[in-house]
Amino acid sequence: MSDRTTDAARASPLPSPSPSSGSSASSSMMSARELAGHMASGAVAGCAVEAAFYPLDTIKTRLQAARRGDARVHLFRGLYRGIGGNLLGVAPASALFFAAYEPMKRALEDGEGGDGGVGARLTAGAVAGLVSSVVRVPTEVIKTRRQVGASAAASVNGIIAATGVSGLFAGYGSFLLRDLPFDAIEFAGYETMKTTWKKFNGADDVNGGEAAALGAVAGAFTGAVTTPLDVVKTRLMTNPDAYRGVIDCVRKTVSEEGAMAMFKGLQPRVLWIGLGGGCFFSVLETARGVFVTP
């Protein structure tokens, strides 16, 4: 570069971007490293919860799948049946969830002046649940059938041989009916309580114990209110030929077993998701300190 060009550059510096455009755009952008950190944190947290509380989920699934007149259900036999294959699906599903959740939440919050509130968190949670469902649903189908006694071959090869790949998405509609509200409510509840708690304490972030307490409350409440949706999902996934869809499943269940059958497995579900929510968000915040925070 010549001296004249250099002098011209010094005399006429490039204008800096205006705060209204450049800063807002950069604040809503998430770097690849940060996104990868959130995905890794989500995968670690998801696997930790599954490994720790899988037996409670197995008991809940067996209670929900049992219909009147079925032979005695062995609730406590093989409580970790199918755990290995389930973890192989949980890790990428959880990573995919946060790949959608974190950027969308940030973009929505920035669009509302820095804090989109409950609406942004509800929307981000529901959309992230929809994105991750392409992995979560086949994982859930295989897991629930293994939990109620199907062999590994019947759960994977048998499903595909009998009904094709679409069989891995049995109960997909009921899964979305349960999990989209669940994800939206749980994450919005946790994030809102976390924000309120930080303001109350005047802290920059929550510690592991605080995250566990807030996550347990959010998980237990969400688990309770979505139990009927979970019953429908479990029955459609474990015995899809018995029902013509969500409405038919609800109608048959209530008419044959009573309205309270829609709350089968409530206690282990609330216990599992309450404890699981505490574990998940505690591990998530700890993992973020490793993978996300420089």
PDB file of N, CA and C in Angstrom, residues 175-213:
ATOM      1  N   PHE A 175     -47.213 -37.854  20.831  1.00  0.00           N
ATOM      2  CA  PHE A 175     -45.943 -37.419  21.412  1.00  0.00           C
ATOM      3  C   PHE A 175     -45.834 -35.896  21.346  1.00  0.00           C
ATOM      4  N   LEU A 176     -46.145 -35.342  20.182  1.00  0.00           N
ATOM      5  CA  LEU A 176     -46.103 -33.884  20.050  1.00  0.00           C
ATOM      6  C   LEU A 176     -47.147 -33.223  20.943  1.00  0.00           C
ATOM      7  N   LEU A 177     -48.305 -33.844  21.051  1.00  0.00           N
ATOM      8  CA  LEU A 177     -49.361 -33.308  21.895  1.00  0.00           C
ATOM      9  C   LEU A 177     -48.914 -33.229  23.347  1.00  0.00           C
ATOM     10  N   ARG A 178     -48.077 -34.187  23.752  1.00  0.00           N
ATOM     11  CA  ARG A 178     -47.567 -34.170  25.121  1.00  0.00           C
ATOM     12  C   ARG A 178     -46.323 -33.318  25.266  1.00  0.00           C
ATOM     13  N   ASP A 179     -45.356 -33.512  24.376  1.00  0.00           N
ATOM     14  CA  ASP A 179     -44.034 -32.928  24.604  1.00  0.00           C
ATOM     15  C   ASP A 179     -43.913 -31.462  24.227  1.00  0.00           C
ATOM     16  N   LEU A 180     -44.656 -31.001  23.242  1.00  0.00           N
ATOM     17  CA  LEU A 180     -44.554 -29.579  22.916  1.00  0.00           C
ATOM     18  C   LEU A 180     -45.062 -28.709  24.067  1.00  0.00           C
ATOM     19  N   PRO A 181     -46.248 -29.002  24.636  1.00  0.00           N
ATOM     20  CA  PRO A 181     -46.640 -28.243  25.827  1.00  0.00           C
ATOM     21  C   PRO A 181     -45.690 -28.471  26.996  1.00  0.00           C
ATOM     22  N   PHE A 182     -45.203 -29.713  27.137  1.00  0.00           N
ATOM     23  CA  PHE A 182     -44.307 -30.021  28.253  1.00  0.00           C
ATOM     24  C   PHE A 182     -43.023 -29.191  28.163  1.00  0.00           C
ATOM     25  N   ASP A 183     -42.377 -29.234  27.009  1.00  0.00           N
ATOM     26  CA  ASP A 183     -41.125 -28.483  26.836  1.00  0.00           C
ATOM     27  C   ASP A 183     -41.346 -26.992  27.037  1.00  0.00           C
ATOM     28  N   ALA A 184     -42.447 -26.491  26.465  1.00  0.00           N
ATOM     29  CA  ALA A 184     -42.725 -25.058  26.576  1.00  0.00           C
ATOM     30  C   ALA A 184     -42.940 -24.657  28.028  1.00  0.00           C
ATOM     31  N   ILE A 185     -43.769 -25.414  28.749  1.00  0.00           N
ATOM     32  CA  ILE A 185     -44.098 -25.060  30.133  1.00  0.00           C
ATOM     33  C   ILE A 185     -42.890 -25.224  31.046  1.00  0.00           C
ATOM     34  N   GLU A 186     -42.178 -26.349  30.905  1.00  0.00           N
ATOM     35  CA  GLU A 186     -41.056 -26.602  31.818  1.00  0.00           C
ATOM     36  C   GLU A 186     -39.945 -25.574  31.648  1.00  0.00           C
ATOM     37  N   PHE A 187     -39.546 -25.311  30.404  1.00  0.00           N
ATOM     38  CA  PHE A 187     -38.443 -24.380  30.189  1.00  0.00           C
ATOM     39  C   PHE A 187     -38.849 -22.948  30.485  1.00  0.00           C
ATOM     40  N   ALA A 188     -40.083 -22.576  30.124  1.00  0.00           N
ATOM     41  CA  ALA A 188     -40.548 -21.231  30.455  1.00  0.00           C
ATOM     42  C   ALA A 188     -40.646 -21.061  31.956  1.00  0.00           C
ATOM     43  N   GLY A 189     -41.132 -22.088  32.652  1.00  0.00           N
ATOM     44  CA  GLY A 189     -41.227 -22.018  34.105  1.00  0.00           C
ATOM     45  C   GLY A 189     -39.867 -21.896  34.760  1.00  0.00           C
ATOM     46  N   TYR A 190     -38.930 -22.725  34.315  1.00  0.00           N
ATOM     47  CA  TYR A 190     -37.593 -22.680  34.905  1.00  0.00           C
ATOM     48  C   TYR A 190     -36.900 -21.350  34.632  1.00  0.00           C
ATOM     49  N   GLU A 191     -36.926 -20.917  33.378  1.00  0.00           N
ATOM     50  CA  GLU A 191     -36.240 -19.671  33.014  1.00  0.00           C
ATOM     51  C   GLU A 191     -36.852 -18.469  33.738  1.00  0.00           C
ATOM     52  N   THR A 192     -38.177 -18.470  33.876  1.00  0.00           N
ATOM     53  CA  THR A 192     -38.839 -17.358  34.557  1.00  0.00           C
ATOM     54  C   THR A 192     -38.490 -17.340  36.042  1.00  0.00           C
ATOM     55  N   MET A 193     -38.522 -18.504  36.683  1.00  0.00           N
ATOM     56  CA  MET A 193     -38.138 -18.574  38.101  1.00  0.00           C
ATOM     57  C   MET A 193     -36.665 -18.231  38.282  1.00  0.00           C
ATOM     58  N   LYS A 194     -35.837 -18.654  37.345  1.00  0.00           N
ATOM     59  CA  LYS A 194     -34.410 -18.343  37.426  1.00  0.00           C
ATOM     60  C   LYS A 194     -34.179 -16.838  37.342  1.00  0.00           C
ATOM     61  N   THR A 195     -34.847 -16.172  36.396  1.00  0.00           N
ATOM     62  CA  THR A 195     -34.705 -14.728  36.252  1.00  0.00           C
ATOM     63  C   THR A 195     -35.173 -14.002  37.514  1.00  0.00           C
ATOM     64  N   THR A 196     -36.317 -14.430  38.049  1.00  0.00           N
ATOM     65  CA  THR A 196     -36.857 -13.811  39.264  1.00  0.00           C
ATOM     66  C   THR A 196     -35.909 -14.017  40.447  1.00  0.00           C
ATOM     67  N   TRP A 197     -35.372 -15.224  40.568  1.00  0.00           N
ATOM     68  CA  TRP A 197     -34.465 -15.525  41.674  1.00  0.00           C
ATOM     69  C   TRP A 197     -33.172 -14.715  41.580  1.00  0.00           C
ATOM     70  N   LYS A 198     -32.642 -14.555  40.376  1.00  0.00           N
ATOM     71  CA  LYS A 198     -31.418 -13.763  40.211  1.00  0.00           C
ATOM     72  C   LYS A 198     -31.662 -12.305  40.588  1.00  0.00           C
ATOM     73  N   LYS A 199     -32.803 -11.770  40.208  1.00  0.00           N
ATOM     74  CA  LYS A 199     -33.117 -10.390  40.569  1.00  0.00           C
ATOM     75  C   LYS A 199     -33.284 -10.251  42.075  1.00  0.00           C
ATOM     76  N   PHE A 200     -33.924 -11.233  42.687  1.00  0.00           N
ATOM     77  CA  PHE A 200     -34.146 -11.203  44.132  1.00  0.00           C
ATOM     78  C   PHE A 200     -32.824 -11.256  44.898  1.00  0.00           C
ATOM     79  N   ASN A 201     -31.896 -12.078  44.413  1.00  0.00           N
ATOM     80  CA  ASN A 201     -30.601 -12.240  45.073  1.00  0.00           C
ATOM     81  C   ASN A 201     -29.560 -11.235  44.608  1.00  0.00           C
ATOM     82  N   GLY A 202     -29.847 -10.543  43.509  1.00  0.00           N
ATOM     83  CA  GLY A 202     -28.866  -9.634  42.948  1.00  0.00           C
ATOM     84  C   GLY A 202     -27.645 -10.363  42.419  1.00  0.00           C
ATOM     85  N   ALA A 203     -27.853 -11.591  41.916  1.00  0.00           N
ATOM     86  CA  ALA A 203     -26.751 -12.419  41.430  1.00  0.00           C
ATOM     87  C   ALA A 203     -26.749 -12.453  39.908  1.00  0.00           C
ATOM     88  N   ASP A 204     -25.579 -12.772  39.341  1.00  0.00           N
ATOM     89  CA  ASP A 204     -25.456 -12.875  37.894  1.00  0.00           C
ATOM     90  C   ASP A 204     -26.016 -14.184  37.364  1.00  0.00           C
ATOM     91  N   ASP A 205     -25.975 -15.221  38.191  1.00  0.00           N
ATOM     92  CA  ASP A 205     -26.441 -16.529  37.750  1.00  0.00           C
ATOM     93  C   ASP A 205     -26.817 -17.359  38.971  1.00  0.00           C
ATOM     94  N   VAL A 206     -27.417 -18.513  38.749  1.00  0.00           N
ATOM     95  CA  VAL A 206     -27.769 -19.421  39.834  1.00  0.00           C
ATOM     96  C   VAL A 206     -26.674 -20.467  39.989  1.00  0.00           C
ATOM     97  N   ASN A 207     -26.530 -20.997  41.203  1.00  0.00           N
ATOM     98  CA  ASN A 207     -25.574 -22.079  41.409  1.00  0.00           C
ATOM     99  C   ASN A 207     -26.268 -23.417  41.196  1.00  0.00           C
ATOM    100  N   GLY A 208     -25.507 -24.498  41.348  1.00  0.00           N
ATOM    101  CA  GLY A 208     -26.061 -25.817  41.074  1.00  0.00           C
ATOM    102  C   GLY A 208     -27.225 -26.179  41.965  1.00  0.00           C
ATOM    103  N   GLY A 209     -27.146 -25.849  43.250  1.00  0.00           N
ATOM    104  CA  GLY A 209     -28.229 -26.159  44.174  1.00  0.00           C
ATOM    105  C   GLY A 209     -29.490 -25.385  43.867  1.00  0.00           C
ATOM    106  N   GLU A 210     -29.343 -24.109  43.539  1.00  0.00           N
ATOM    107  CA  GLU A 210     -30.501 -23.291  43.181  1.00  0.00           C
ATOM    108  C   GLU A 210     -31.148 -23.786  41.896  1.00  0.00           C
ATOM    109  N   ALA A 211     -30.324 -24.151  40.918  1.00  0.00           N
ATOM    110  CA  ALA A 211     -30.854 -24.685  39.659  1.00  0.00           C
ATOM    111  C   ALA A 211     -31.609 -25.984  39.902  1.00  0.00           C
ATOM    112  N   ALA A 212     -31.100 -26.822  40.811  1.00  0.00           N
ATOM    113  CA  ALA A 212     -31.766 -28.083  41.124  1.00  0.00           C
ATOM    114  C   ALA A 212     -33.141 -27.838  41.744  1.00  0.00           C
ATOM    115  N   ALA A 213     -33.224 -26.885  42.676  1.00  0.00           N
ATOM    116  CA  ALA A 213     -34.500 -26.595  43.331  1.00  0.00           C
ATOM    117  C   ALA A 213     -35.513 -26.021  42.349  1.00  0.00           C
TER     118      ALA A 213
END
